């Protein structure tokens, strides 16, 4: 198991830390480095810039707007059988930015994530046991059937 997966990205990146340390080291002699000919060393700060976001896609790679809850990351709490990993959440539709110390979870059981951590780009699969997914499938099939009847009615008069 990777440390990155088990910490939910609460640990900072070594690449980001090296970019910050490079600029700090160059700032020791600010007049001759950053304020002089070597102003391009500020670009090392780009290594430390990475927004924490959540984008959901389906198995074909199409963006999928899904309702998610974003809240403060806590250890698993809640009733038996309904564990929660966040507290004080707000509900959003993806794509969404996640702040420091926050975590996201899916608001409905309509989709199942392929990965354990809901950060970055996450692939979602339709949950075959979901009540919402079954209702949507029934609505789609009824809509297709209704559309075919309406076309036939237009042709008969």
mmCIF file of N, CA and C in Angstrom, residues 95-148:
data_model
loop_
_atom_site.group_PDB
_atom_site.id
_atom_site.type_symbol
_atom_site.label_atom_id
_atom_site.label_comp_id
_atom_site.label_asym_id
_atom_site.label_seq_id
_atom_site.Cartn_x
_atom_site.Cartn_y
_atom_site.Cartn_z
ATOM 1 N N UNK A 95 -17.461 19.026 -11.232
ATOM 2 C CA UNK A 95 -16.160 19.117 -10.577
ATOM 3 C C UNK A 95 -16.187 20.094 -9.404
ATOM 4 N N UNK A 96 -15.344 19.814 -8.393
ATOM 5 C CA UNK A 96 -15.328 20.614 -7.174
ATOM 6 C C UNK A 96 -13.899 20.706 -6.648
ATOM 7 N N UNK A 97 -13.560 21.856 -6.042
ATOM 8 C CA UNK A 97 -12.271 22.019 -5.376
ATOM 9 C C UNK A 97 -12.419 21.593 -3.926
ATOM 10 N N UNK A 98 -11.395 20.916 -3.415
ATOM 11 C CA UNK A 98 -11.406 20.422 -2.047
ATOM 12 C C UNK A 98 -10.326 21.176 -1.280
ATOM 13 N N UNK A 99 -10.702 21.771 -0.165
ATOM 14 C CA UNK A 99 -9.758 22.548 0.642
ATOM 15 C C UNK A 99 -8.824 21.655 1.446
ATOM 16 N N UNK A 100 -7.854 22.317 2.117
ATOM 17 C CA UNK A 100 -6.891 21.590 2.945
ATOM 18 C C UNK A 100 -7.618 20.967 4.141
ATOM 19 N N UNK A 101 -7.349 19.710 4.403
ATOM 20 C CA UNK A 101 -7.952 19.014 5.526
ATOM 21 C C UNK A 101 -9.380 18.568 5.263
ATOM 22 N N UNK A 102 -9.820 18.669 4.011
ATOM 23 C CA UNK A 102 -11.169 18.241 3.670
ATOM 24 C C UNK A 102 -11.124 16.956 2.862
ATOM 25 N N UNK A 103 -12.257 16.297 2.818
ATOM 26 C CA UNK A 103 -12.385 15.038 2.091
ATOM 27 C C UNK A 103 -13.757 15.028 1.412
ATOM 28 N N UNK A 104 -13.882 14.270 0.351
ATOM 29 C CA UNK A 104 -15.157 14.170 -0.371
ATOM 30 C C UNK A 104 -15.662 12.738 -0.326
ATOM 31 N N UNK A 105 -16.982 12.605 -0.358
ATOM 32 C CA UNK A 105 -17.614 11.289 -0.484
ATOM 33 C C UNK A 105 -18.850 11.447 -1.357
ATOM 34 N N UNK A 106 -19.229 10.378 -2.020
ATOM 35 C CA UNK A 106 -20.397 10.418 -2.883
ATOM 36 C C UNK A 106 -21.663 10.554 -2.039
ATOM 37 N N UNK A 107 -22.583 11.417 -2.487
ATOM 38 C CA UNK A 107 -23.801 11.668 -1.716
ATOM 39 C C UNK A 107 -24.842 10.576 -1.910
ATOM 40 N N UNK A 108 -24.839 9.924 -3.068
ATOM 41 C CA UNK A 108 -25.807 8.852 -3.330
ATOM 42 C C UNK A 108 -25.067 7.563 -3.636
ATOM 43 N N UNK A 109 -25.810 6.462 -3.664
ATOM 44 C CA UNK A 109 -25.196 5.174 -3.995
ATOM 45 C C UNK A 109 -25.425 4.813 -5.454
ATOM 46 N N UNK A 110 -25.699 5.803 -6.283
ATOM 47 C CA UNK A 110 -25.964 5.567 -7.697
ATOM 48 C C UNK A 110 -24.721 5.067 -8.440
ATOM 49 N N UNK A 111 -23.537 5.544 -8.020
ATOM 50 C CA UNK A 111 -22.281 5.146 -8.656
ATOM 51 C C UNK A 111 -21.320 4.598 -7.611
ATOM 52 N N UNK A 112 -20.387 3.769 -8.083
ATOM 53 C CA UNK A 112 -19.322 3.229 -7.242
ATOM 54 C C UNK A 112 -17.982 3.712 -7.783
ATOM 55 N N UNK A 113 -17.098 4.260 -6.927
ATOM 56 C CA UNK A 113 -15.792 4.693 -7.412
ATOM 57 C C UNK A 113 -14.867 3.494 -7.620
ATOM 58 N N UNK A 114 -13.988 3.614 -8.619
ATOM 59 C CA UNK A 114 -13.012 2.558 -8.875
ATOM 60 C C UNK A 114 -11.880 2.637 -7.857
ATOM 61 N N UNK A 115 -11.483 3.858 -7.460
ATOM 62 C CA UNK A 115 -10.399 4.035 -6.500
ATOM 63 C C UNK A 115 -10.951 4.216 -5.087
ATOM 64 N N UNK A 116 -10.084 4.055 -4.107
ATOM 65 C CA UNK A 116 -10.488 4.203 -2.710
ATOM 66 C C UNK A 116 -10.593 5.661 -2.297
ATOM 67 N N UNK A 117 -9.732 6.521 -2.852
ATOM 68 C CA UNK A 117 -9.672 7.921 -2.476
ATOM 69 C C UNK A 117 -10.373 8.769 -3.520
ATOM 70 N N UNK A 118 -11.269 9.633 -3.098
ATOM 71 C CA UNK A 118 -11.987 10.511 -4.014
ATOM 72 C C UNK A 118 -11.243 11.844 -4.131
ATOM 73 N N UNK A 119 -10.150 11.845 -4.874
ATOM 74 C CA UNK A 119 -9.379 13.050 -5.151
ATOM 75 C C UNK A 119 -8.803 12.939 -6.543
ATOM 76 N N UNK A 120 -8.660 14.081 -7.208
ATOM 77 C CA UNK A 120 -8.140 14.098 -8.566
ATOM 78 C C UNK A 120 -9.230 13.687 -9.541
ATOM 79 N N UNK A 121 -8.875 12.858 -10.503
ATOM 80 C CA UNK A 121 -9.838 12.355 -11.480
ATOM 81 C C UNK A 121 -10.234 10.940 -11.067
ATOM 82 N N UNK A 122 -11.534 10.732 -10.846
ATOM 83 C CA UNK A 122 -12.031 9.457 -10.338
ATOM 84 C C UNK A 122 -12.974 8.845 -11.367
ATOM 85 N N UNK A 123 -12.764 7.578 -11.665
ATOM 86 C CA UNK A 123 -13.636 6.840 -12.581
ATOM 87 C C UNK A 123 -14.763 6.212 -11.762
ATOM 88 N N UNK A 124 -15.991 6.414 -12.225
ATOM 89 C CA UNK A 124 -17.165 5.864 -11.537
ATOM 90 C C UNK A 124 -17.850 4.818 -12.394
ATOM 91 N N UNK A 125 -18.327 3.765 -11.738
ATOM 92 C CA UNK A 125 -19.122 2.725 -12.395
ATOM 93 C C UNK A 125 -20.540 2.803 -11.841
ATOM 94 N N UNK A 126 -21.512 2.435 -12.653
ATOM 95 C CA UNK A 126 -22.907 2.407 -12.203
ATOM 96 C C UNK A 126 -23.064 1.279 -11.187
ATOM 97 N N UNK A 127 -23.711 1.589 -10.077
ATOM 98 C CA UNK A 127 -23.959 0.597 -9.040
ATOM 99 C C UNK A 127 -25.170 -0.242 -9.450
ATOM 100 N N UNK A 128 -24.993 -1.533 -9.699
ATOM 101 C CA UNK A 128 -26.131 -2.359 -10.144
ATOM 102 C C UNK A 128 -27.190 -2.541 -9.059
ATOM 103 N N UNK A 129 -26.831 -2.361 -7.785
ATOM 104 C CA UNK A 129 -27.777 -2.544 -6.681
ATOM 105 C C UNK A 129 -28.469 -1.252 -6.274
ATOM 106 N N UNK A 130 -28.197 -0.164 -6.958
ATOM 107 C CA UNK A 130 -28.714 1.142 -6.567
ATOM 108 C C UNK A 130 -30.176 1.317 -6.987
ATOM 109 N N UNK A 131 -30.962 1.875 -6.104
ATOM 110 C CA UNK A 131 -32.361 2.158 -6.400
ATOM 111 C C UNK A 131 -32.456 3.312 -7.406
ATOM 112 N N UNK A 132 -31.593 4.341 -7.259
ATOM 113 C CA UNK A 132 -31.600 5.488 -8.166
ATOM 114 C C UNK A 132 -31.244 5.077 -9.589
ATOM 115 N N UNK A 133 -30.264 4.201 -9.735
ATOM 116 C CA UNK A 133 -29.850 3.763 -11.067
ATOM 117 C C UNK A 133 -30.969 2.974 -11.746
ATOM 118 N N UNK A 134 -31.678 2.138 -10.995
ATOM 119 C CA UNK A 134 -32.788 1.376 -11.569
ATOM 120 C C UNK A 134 -33.912 2.304 -12.012
ATOM 121 N N UNK A 135 -34.207 3.345 -11.196
ATOM 122 C CA UNK A 135 -35.260 4.300 -11.563
ATOM 123 C C UNK A 135 -34.898 5.054 -12.834
ATOM 124 N N UNK A 136 -33.632 5.442 -12.980
ATOM 125 C CA UNK A 136 -33.193 6.154 -14.180
ATOM 126 C C UNK A 136 -33.279 5.265 -15.417
ATOM 127 N N UNK A 137 -32.903 4.001 -15.278
ATOM 128 C CA UNK A 137 -32.993 3.071 -16.404
ATOM 129 C C UNK A 137 -34.446 2.877 -16.835
ATOM 130 N N UNK A 138 -35.350 2.755 -15.860
ATOM 131 C CA UNK A 138 -36.762 2.605 -16.183
ATOM 132 C C UNK A 138 -37.300 3.855 -16.874
ATOM 133 N N UNK A 139 -36.874 5.030 -16.417
ATOM 134 C CA UNK A 139 -37.320 6.285 -17.026
ATOM 135 C C UNK A 139 -36.814 6.397 -18.463
ATOM 136 N N UNK A 140 -35.570 5.982 -18.694
ATOM 137 C CA UNK A 140 -35.007 6.021 -20.052
ATOM 138 C C UNK A 140 -35.768 5.076 -20.978
ATOM 139 N N UNK A 141 -36.034 3.867 -20.506
ATOM 140 C CA UNK A 141 -36.746 2.906 -21.359
ATOM 141 C C UNK A 141 -38.178 3.367 -21.614
ATOM 142 N N UNK A 142 -38.847 3.956 -20.632
ATOM 143 C CA UNK A 142 -40.202 4.470 -20.818
ATOM 144 C C UNK A 142 -40.204 5.649 -21.788
ATOM 145 N N UNK A 143 -39.160 6.469 -21.719
ATOM 146 C CA UNK A 143 -39.056 7.623 -22.611
ATOM 147 C C UNK A 143 -38.878 7.162 -24.055
ATOM 148 N N UNK A 144 -38.070 6.127 -24.251
ATOM 149 C CA UNK A 144 -37.864 5.595 -25.604
ATOM 150 C C UNK A 144 -39.162 5.001 -26.149
ATOM 151 N N UNK A 145 -39.876 4.275 -25.331
ATOM 152 C CA UNK A 145 -41.134 3.670 -25.761
ATOM 153 C C UNK A 145 -42.153 4.762 -26.054
ATOM 154 N N UNK A 146 -42.252 5.766 -25.197
ATOM 155 C CA UNK A 146 -43.181 6.869 -25.405
ATOM 156 C C UNK A 146 -42.865 7.652 -26.661
ATOM 157 N N UNK A 147 -41.597 7.823 -26.974
ATOM 158 C CA UNK A 147 -41.201 8.561 -28.169
ATOM 159 C C UNK A 147 -41.615 7.800 -29.425
ATOM 160 N N UNK A 148 -41.515 6.470 -29.399
ATOM 161 C CA UNK A 148 -41.903 5.705 -30.581
ATOM 162 C C UNK A 148 -43.408 5.750 -30.795
#
